[in-house]
Structure formats: structure tokens, C-alpha cells
mmCIF file of C-alpha atoms in Angstrom:
data_model
loop_
_atom_site.group_PDB
_atom_site.id
_atom_site.type_symbol
_atom_site.label_atom_id
_atom_site.label_comp_id
_atom_site.label_asym_id
_atom_site.label_seq_id
_atom_site.Cartn_x
_atom_site.Cartn_y
_atom_site.Cartn_z
ATOM 1 C CA MET A 1 -96.420 61.521 -7.041
ATOM 2 C CA ASN A 2 -93.302 63.316 -8.720
ATOM 3 C CA ALA A 3 -91.457 66.162 -6.806
ATOM 4 C CA ALA A 4 -91.439 69.388 -8.601
ATOM 5 C CA SER A 5 -87.518 69.291 -7.856
ATOM 6 C CA LEU A 6 -84.862 67.547 -6.008
ATOM 7 C CA GLU A 7 -81.867 69.417 -4.228
ATOM 8 C CA PHE A 8 -78.806 67.517 -3.423
ATOM 9 C CA ILE A 9 -76.833 69.092 -0.780
ATOM 10 C CA PRO A 10 -73.240 68.081 0.114
ATOM 11 C CA VAL A 11 -71.859 67.785 3.702
ATOM 12 C CA GLN A 12 -68.352 69.162 3.138
ATOM 13 C CA GLY A 13 -65.459 69.521 5.550
ATOM 14 C CA MET A 14 -65.795 66.431 7.512
ATOM 15 C CA PRO A 15 -62.730 64.785 9.173
ATOM 16 C CA GLU A 16 -61.139 61.299 8.524
ATOM 17 C CA PHE A 17 -63.118 58.738 10.079
ATOM 18 C CA LEU A 18 -61.846 56.302 12.794
ATOM 19 C CA ALA A 19 -63.149 53.012 14.183
ATOM 20 C CA GLY A 20 -65.574 53.859 17.040
ATOM 21 C CA ASP A 21 -66.231 57.601 16.021
ATOM 22 C CA ASP A 22 -69.728 59.013 16.574
ATOM 23 C CA LEU A 23 -71.031 59.428 13.014
ATOM 24 C CA VAL A 24 -73.964 61.207 14.203
ATOM 25 C CA GLU A 25 -71.951 63.750 16.056
ATOM 26 C CA HIS A 26 -69.747 64.253 13.041
ATOM 27 C CA LEU A 27 -72.532 64.597 10.682
ATOM 28 C CA ILE A 28 -74.372 67.153 13.040
ATOM 29 C CA ASN A 29 -71.263 69.036 13.184
ATOM 30 C CA GLY A 30 -70.764 68.831 9.678
ATOM 31 C CA LEU A 31 -74.405 70.156 9.000
ATOM 32 C CA CYS A 32 -73.812 72.974 11.197
ATOM 33 C CA ALA A 33 -70.455 73.981 9.678
ATOM 34 C CA ASN A 34 -72.441 73.926 6.069
ATOM 35 C CA THR A 35 -75.228 75.816 7.675
ATOM 36 C CA THR A 36 -77.673 73.056 6.536
ATOM 37 C CA THR A 37 -80.620 72.098 8.807
ATOM 38 C CA LEU A 38 -82.305 68.626 8.511
ATOM 39 C CA SER A 39 -85.930 68.685 8.024
ATOM 40 C CA ASN A 40 -88.678 65.882 8.112
ATOM 41 C CA GLY A 41 -88.415 63.905 4.974
ATOM 42 C CA ASP A 42 -84.943 64.729 4.108
ATOM 43 C CA VAL A 43 -82.851 61.852 2.919
ATOM 44 C CA LEU A 44 -79.269 61.241 4.226
ATOM 45 C CA VAL A 45 -76.892 59.479 1.677
ATOM 46 C CA ILE A 46 -73.736 58.211 3.368
ATOM 47 C CA ALA A 47 -70.858 56.823 1.721
ATOM 48 C CA GLN A 48 -70.219 53.134 2.498
ATOM 49 C CA LYS A 49 -66.616 53.859 3.299
ATOM 50 C CA ILE A 50 -67.251 55.773 6.393
ATOM 51 C CA VAL A 51 -69.556 53.645 7.888
ATOM 52 C CA SER A 52 -67.172 50.506 7.108
ATOM 53 C CA LYS A 53 -64.328 52.649 8.825
ATOM 54 C CA ILE A 54 -66.570 53.520 12.097
ATOM 55 C CA GLU A 55 -67.697 49.908 12.244
ATOM 56 C CA GLY A 56 -64.078 48.773 12.335
ATOM 57 C CA ARG A 57 -64.167 46.793 9.361
ATOM 58 C CA PHE A 58 -60.389 47.238 8.745
ATOM 59 C CA ILE A 59 -58.221 44.075 7.970
ATOM 60 C CA ASN A 60 -54.561 43.820 8.011
ATOM 61 C CA LEU A 61 -53.674 41.810 4.952
ATOM 62 C CA ASN A 62 -50.402 40.425 6.764
ATOM 63 C CA ALA A 63 -52.910 38.590 9.149
ATOM 64 C CA VAL A 64 -54.767 36.831 6.680
ATOM 65 C CA ASN A 65 -54.089 32.850 6.372
ATOM 66 C CA ILE A 66 -54.132 32.058 2.552
ATOM 67 C CA SER A 67 -56.079 28.934 1.379
ATOM 68 C CA THR A 68 -55.025 26.756 -1.401
ATOM 69 C CA LYS A 69 -58.279 28.033 -3.300
ATOM 70 C CA ALA A 70 -57.014 31.549 -3.040
ATOM 71 C CA LEU A 71 -53.634 30.861 -4.223
ATOM 72 C CA GLU A 72 -55.257 29.401 -7.337
ATOM 73 C CA LEU A 73 -57.536 32.362 -7.998
ATOM 74 C CA ALA A 74 -54.816 34.631 -7.334
ATOM 75 C CA ALA A 75 -52.633 33.124 -10.046
ATOM 76 C CA GLN A 76 -55.842 33.265 -12.518
ATOM 77 C CA CYS A 77 -56.777 36.928 -12.001
ATOM 78 C CA GLN A 78 -53.237 38.130 -11.107
ATOM 79 C CA LYS A 79 -54.382 39.744 -7.816
ATOM 80 C CA ASP A 80 -52.491 39.628 -4.222
ATOM 81 C CA PRO A 81 -53.572 36.247 -2.630
ATOM 82 C CA ARG A 82 -54.080 37.877 0.627
ATOM 83 C CA LEU A 83 -56.742 39.851 -0.873
ATOM 84 C CA VAL A 84 -58.131 37.031 -2.582
ATOM 85 C CA GLU A 85 -58.549 35.110 0.476
ATOM 86 C CA LEU A 86 -60.393 37.815 1.945
ATOM 87 C CA ILE A 87 -62.734 38.212 -1.051
ATOM 88 C CA LEU A 88 -63.520 34.506 -0.823
ATOM 89 C CA GLN A 89 -64.345 34.767 2.917
ATOM 90 C CA GLU A 90 -66.691 37.714 2.109
ATOM 91 C CA SER A 91 -68.466 35.846 -0.759
ATOM 92 C CA THR A 92 -70.551 32.834 -1.325
ATOM 93 C CA ASP A 93 -69.684 32.350 -5.024
ATOM 94 C CA VAL A 94 -67.177 33.224 -7.470
ATOM 95 C CA VAL A 95 -68.744 34.402 -10.535
ATOM 96 C CA ARG A 96 -65.689 35.108 -12.957
ATOM 97 C CA CYS A 97 -62.202 34.972 -12.463
ATOM 98 C CA VAL A 98 -59.860 36.262 -15.493
ATOM 99 C CA PRO A 99 -56.628 38.333 -15.424
ATOM 100 C CA GLY A 100 -57.118 41.544 -13.574
ATOM 101 C CA VAL A 101 -60.670 40.834 -12.570
ATOM 102 C CA LEU A 102 -62.460 38.682 -10.067
ATOM 103 C CA ILE A 103 -66.348 39.112 -9.853
ATOM 104 C CA VAL A 104 -68.114 37.416 -6.787
ATOM 105 C CA ARG A 105 -71.307 37.126 -5.267
ATOM 106 C CA HIS A 106 -70.897 39.008 -1.648
ATOM 107 C CA LYS A 107 -72.744 37.501 1.373
ATOM 108 C CA LEU A 108 -75.069 40.347 1.213
ATOM 109 C CA GLY A 109 -76.174 38.829 -2.312
ATOM 110 C CA LEU A 110 -74.568 41.638 -4.285
ATOM 111 C CA VAL A 111 -72.709 40.727 -7.447
ATOM 112 C CA MET A 112 -69.471 42.842 -7.439
ATOM 113 C CA ALA A 113 -65.724 43.093 -8.090
ATOM 114 C CA ASN A 114 -63.588 41.924 -5.124
ATOM 115 C CA ALA A 115 -66.546 41.714 -2.754
ATOM 116 C CA GLY A 116 -66.511 45.582 -2.449
ATOM 117 C CA ILE A 117 -63.148 45.216 -0.643
ATOM 118 C CA ASP A 118 -61.316 48.391 -1.005
ATOM 119 C CA GLN A 119 -58.014 50.019 0.027
ATOM 120 C CA SER A 120 -58.214 53.399 -1.621
ATOM 121 C CA ASN A 121 -58.373 56.237 1.087
ATOM 122 C CA VAL A 122 -57.612 53.536 3.586
ATOM 123 C CA PRO A 123 -54.733 54.404 5.824
ATOM 124 C CA GLY A 124 -51.553 51.756 5.407
ATOM 125 C CA ASP A 125 -50.514 50.016 2.517
ATOM 126 C CA ASP A 126 -51.423 46.553 3.926
ATOM 127 C CA ILE A 127 -54.827 47.521 5.255
ATOM 128 C CA ALA A 128 -58.241 46.615 3.407
ATOM 129 C CA LEU A 129 -61.476 47.745 4.284
ATOM 130 C CA LEU A 130 -64.722 45.464 4.145
ATOM 131 C CA LEU A 131 -68.093 46.466 3.378
ATOM 132 C CA PRO A 132 -70.623 46.687 6.596
ATOM 133 C CA GLN A 133 -71.928 43.578 7.782
ATOM 134 C CA ASN A 134 -75.538 44.764 7.785
ATOM 135 C CA PRO A 135 -75.648 47.936 5.540
ATOM 136 C CA ASP A 136 -79.601 47.937 6.246
ATOM 137 C CA ALA A 137 -79.257 47.936 9.988
ATOM 138 C CA SER A 138 -76.430 50.483 9.631
ATOM 139 C CA ALA A 139 -78.923 52.626 7.922
ATOM 140 C CA GLN A 140 -81.687 52.152 10.376
ATOM 141 C CA HIS A 141 -79.354 52.917 13.581
ATOM 142 C CA LEU A 142 -78.237 55.966 11.956
ATOM 143 C CA ALA A 143 -81.753 57.148 10.965
ATOM 144 C CA GLU A 144 -83.056 56.333 14.812
ATOM 145 C CA ALA A 145 -80.075 58.099 16.048
ATOM 146 C CA MET A 146 -80.675 61.304 14.104
ATOM 147 C CA GLN A 147 -84.427 61.095 15.154
ATOM 148 C CA GLN A 148 -83.302 60.919 18.821
ATOM 149 C CA ARG A 149 -80.598 63.548 18.664
ATOM 150 C CA LEU A 150 -82.126 66.134 16.389
ATOM 151 C CA GLY A 151 -85.959 65.286 16.535
ATOM 152 C CA VAL A 152 -86.353 64.901 12.889
ATOM 153 C CA SER A 153 -87.313 62.037 10.724
ATOM 154 C CA VAL A 154 -85.093 61.166 7.955
ATOM 155 C CA ALA A 155 -84.377 58.421 5.709
ATOM 156 C CA VAL A 156 -80.913 56.952 5.375
ATOM 157 C CA LEU A 157 -79.307 55.481 2.288
ATOM 158 C CA ILE A 158 -75.684 53.970 2.464
ATOM 159 C CA SER A 159 -74.135 54.109 -0.985
ATOM 160 C CA ASP A 160 -70.853 52.229 -2.566
ATOM 161 C CA SER A 161 -69.633 52.772 -6.261
ATOM 162 C CA PHE A 162 -70.365 49.625 -8.472
ATOM 163 C CA GLY A 163 -69.385 48.354 -11.769
ATOM 164 C CA ARG A 164 -72.299 47.309 -13.771
ATOM 165 C CA PRO A 165 -73.033 44.398 -16.063
ATOM 166 C CA PHE A 166 -72.526 45.036 -19.719
ATOM 167 C CA ARG A 167 -71.774 48.833 -18.808
ATOM 168 C CA ASN A 168 -68.565 50.826 -18.457
ATOM 169 C CA GLY A 169 -67.896 52.749 -15.540
ATOM 170 C CA VAL A 170 -68.911 52.754 -12.019
ATOM 171 C CA CYS A 171 -72.083 54.248 -10.513
ATOM 172 C CA GLY A 172 -73.531 54.944 -7.118
ATOM 173 C CA THR A 173 -75.655 51.941 -5.616
ATOM 174 C CA CYS A 174 -77.773 51.636 -2.619
ATOM 175 C CA ILE A 175 -76.439 48.953 -0.519
ATOM 176 C CA GLY A 176 -78.328 49.976 2.926
ATOM 177 C CA CYS A 177 -81.655 51.747 3.432
ATOM 178 C CA PHE A 178 -84.256 52.923 5.971
ATOM 179 C CA GLY A 179 -87.033 55.502 5.825
ATOM 180 C CA LEU A 180 -87.944 55.051 2.110
ATOM 181 C CA SER A 181 -88.915 52.672 -0.478
ATOM 182 C CA SER A 182 -85.676 51.417 -1.838
ATOM 183 C CA LEU A 183 -87.636 49.796 -4.611
ATOM 184 C CA TYR A 184 -90.975 51.388 -5.399
ATOM 185 C CA ASP A 185 -93.589 49.095 -7.181
ATOM 186 C CA LEU A 186 -95.543 50.575 -10.003
ATOM 187 C CA ARG A 187 -97.198 47.344 -10.829
ATOM 188 C CA GLY A 188 -100.873 47.975 -11.366
ATOM 189 C CA HIS A 189 -100.691 51.535 -11.834
ATOM 190 C CA VAL A 190 -101.811 52.843 -15.360
ATOM 191 C CA ASP A 191 -99.740 54.870 -17.993
ATOM 192 C CA ARG A 192 -101.237 57.753 -19.914
ATOM 193 C CA GLU A 193 -103.076 55.540 -22.221
ATOM 194 C CA GLU A 194 -104.751 53.710 -19.348
ATOM 195 C CA ARG A 195 -102.654 50.845 -19.831
ATOM 196 C CA PRO A 196 -101.627 48.887 -16.503
ATOM 197 C CA LEU A 197 -98.048 48.609 -15.842
ATOM 198 C CA ALA A 198 -97.056 44.915 -15.664
ATOM 199 C CA VAL A 199 -93.380 44.949 -14.571
ATOM 200 C CA THR A 200 -92.217 48.364 -13.565
ATOM 201 C CA GLN A 201 -90.452 48.719 -10.477
ATOM 202 C CA LEU A 202 -88.262 51.945 -9.687
ATOM 203 C CA ALA A 203 -85.024 51.492 -8.126
ATOM 204 C CA ILE A 204 -85.606 54.604 -5.916
ATOM 205 C CA GLY A 205 -82.385 53.931 -3.743
ATOM 206 C CA ASP A 206 -80.020 53.173 -6.626
ATOM 207 C CA GLN A 207 -81.179 56.315 -8.616
ATOM 208 C CA LEU A 208 -80.742 58.696 -5.557
ATOM 209 C CA CYS A 209 -77.282 57.213 -4.599
ATOM 210 C CA ALA A 210 -76.178 57.589 -8.334
ATOM 211 C CA THR A 211 -76.948 61.273 -8.110
ATOM 212 C CA ALA A 212 -75.556 61.652 -4.995
ATOM 213 C CA ASN A 213 -72.365 60.089 -6.275
ATOM 214 C CA LEU A 214 -71.958 63.171 -8.671
ATOM 215 C CA VAL A 215 -72.046 65.614 -5.575
ATOM 216 C CA CYS A 216 -69.909 63.338 -3.303
ATOM 217 C CA GLY A 217 -67.261 62.460 -6.280
ATOM 218 C CA GLU A 218 -64.565 59.880 -6.312
ATOM 219 C CA SER A 219 -60.650 59.538 -5.635
ATOM 220 C CA ASN A 220 -59.933 62.574 -3.198
ATOM 221 C CA ALA A 221 -63.008 64.780 -3.148
ATOM 222 C CA GLY A 222 -63.674 64.005 0.593
ATOM 223 C CA ILE A 223 -67.388 64.464 0.745
ATOM 224 C CA PRO A 224 -68.896 61.597 2.536
ATOM 225 C CA ALA A 225 -72.545 62.602 3.017
ATOM 226 C CA VAL A 226 -75.263 64.212 0.783
ATOM 227 C CA VAL A 227 -78.570 65.482 1.942
ATOM 228 C CA VAL A 228 -81.371 64.977 -0.396
ATOM 229 C CA ARG A 229 -84.351 67.581 -0.184
ATOM 230 C CA GLY A 230 -87.777 67.397 -2.027
ATOM 231 C CA LEU A 231 -88.185 63.546 -2.484
ATOM 232 C CA ALA A 232 -92.237 62.909 -3.128
ATOM 233 C CA ASP A 233 -93.756 61.672 0.108
ATOM 234 C CA ASP A 234 -95.044 58.514 -1.680
ATOM 235 C CA TYR A 235 -91.350 57.167 -1.754
ATOM 236 C CA LEU A 236 -91.320 57.975 2.055
ATOM 237 C CA LYS A 237 -94.158 55.964 3.138
ATOM 238 C CA GLN A 238 -92.902 52.664 3.425
ATOM 239 C CA SER A 239 -89.320 51.868 4.688
ATOM 240 C CA LEU A 240 -87.895 48.923 2.040
ATOM 241 C CA PRO A 241 -84.397 47.920 2.844
ATOM 242 C CA ALA A 242 -81.824 47.743 0.258
ATOM 243 C CA SER A 243 -82.056 43.924 0.286
ATOM 244 C CA HIS A 244 -85.067 44.338 -2.011
ATOM 245 C CA LEU A 245 -82.956 45.592 -4.683
ATOM 246 C CA VAL A 246 -81.091 42.485 -4.995
ATOM 247 C CA ARG A 247 -82.281 40.216 -7.421
ATOM 248 C CA PRO A 248 -82.820 36.417 -6.199
ATOM 249 C CA VAL A 249 -80.044 34.083 -7.245
ATOM 250 C CA GLN A 250 -83.029 31.782 -8.503
ATOM 251 C CA GLU A 251 -83.835 34.772 -11.113
ATOM 252 C CA ASP A 252 -80.461 34.858 -12.495
ATOM 253 C CA LEU A 253 -80.905 34.233 -16.330
ATOM 254 C CA PHE A 254 -77.173 34.145 -16.946
ATOM 255 C CA GLN A 255 -75.905 31.137 -14.445
#
């Protein structure tokens, strides 16, 4: 099952993305400029930010109507009330609100700071960028478009940088997936001692996004896409969306 090696190839020199841009065209041009040719079985890891930009997920904070609840939470977490209102609109639950930190459960089920709303590398002081409405659907659309335009079957992951419970630092995390098993189930397989595995499931989507994030970088690196080559075929046999990586609320032991 294990691949002998994995290669992570950055797609460098891509432009600033705007709402309505043709992501496939930009990717094809970027791949050509980097003399990289996609092959069947490759995986494209795409930064969430460019997907959100192309899908027009920009919000002008000055146009946000602030609720009483947002004002109350903004006072507690010491954040811009306009931003807090947006966070509430994108969330189903407030998990924790303390000075400097607002952790929520996003509509997608993701538990994260600020509902994933970002202002870094977004033009304009009062412009915020939301997560894609349906990252799994975005990944599927991109994979199918690449198949149509290039004639190759590739998997697509959409990656965002998350903080993690009880761990310092951020890590690339899979929020959208098409064309591979985001969660690979090893239950029922046996270990080297012939003991059956009872609970092991591999977060393949997260592992690939975390490694690709080392290639993309943060801050001003400006590398929004990475080609992963050499992934074992077993992981590509079934397409399992990133939503399967989200633990159901009823299994939350820390509520």
C-alpha cells in the first residue's frame, strides 16, 4: 500500500486572484511555466484562499449590520464587532470566547478560530474573506474541469491553515476533497503481529495538506498550489469528501 516516495512540487509564479477568475486556466499556465505536466493519479493541493477569492467570498466590513450578540462577544474577545458579526453569521455555535480568541463551530462543522475568516493577503483594510461555501463541491468542480481540459484524472484537495486543540501553531488542514479517500479506514486490517486494527483511520487529506503547506509556506510566500506525486493507488480508489474528517457533534467528548 505504501508508496516508495512522495514528491511535492510547488506551482510558483501565479498571479493575484480575483473574483470570477478561471482557476483552471491559471493552473495550466502555472504548470507550464514551471515545466510541470500533470499525470493520472497526481493530487492537486490548492490553498483555500484562492478558491475563496475566485468564488467572490469577499465581504466589506463597513456593510455589516452588527447585532447585540456580536457587540457583547466583541467586548469579551476584544475584536472588531463587524468581524465578530461575520463570524456569527458563518457559525452554528460559539465554542469559546476569551480576550483575543473567538473559537466557533463553522457551518461546515469545522471547529476553528474566527470561522476561518481572514484579512491577510486580502486587498483593502476593511475587506474580509470567507471560506468557500462548499469546499468539497469546489474540489470536485476543479478536478472535473482539469479532466475535461487536460484529459488527466487528478484528485483535488483544498487546504486551510488551522490551529489545533491542545497544540501550539497552525497546520495545513483539508477542508475540501475530491478524487481520493480523505479518511482511509484501516479497521479490520491486521498489524505485523496479526492483531486486527480496531480504531485506526488515517486522515490522508490532512496529512497531505499539512505536508503541502510546508511547500506553499505562509505569510508572503505566494505559492497557492502544490502537485503531489506518488500517492499509493489504494488511497485513490474511492473518493471520500473532506466532510468525513469532521467529527460529529454527538461524538464531542469536551462539550
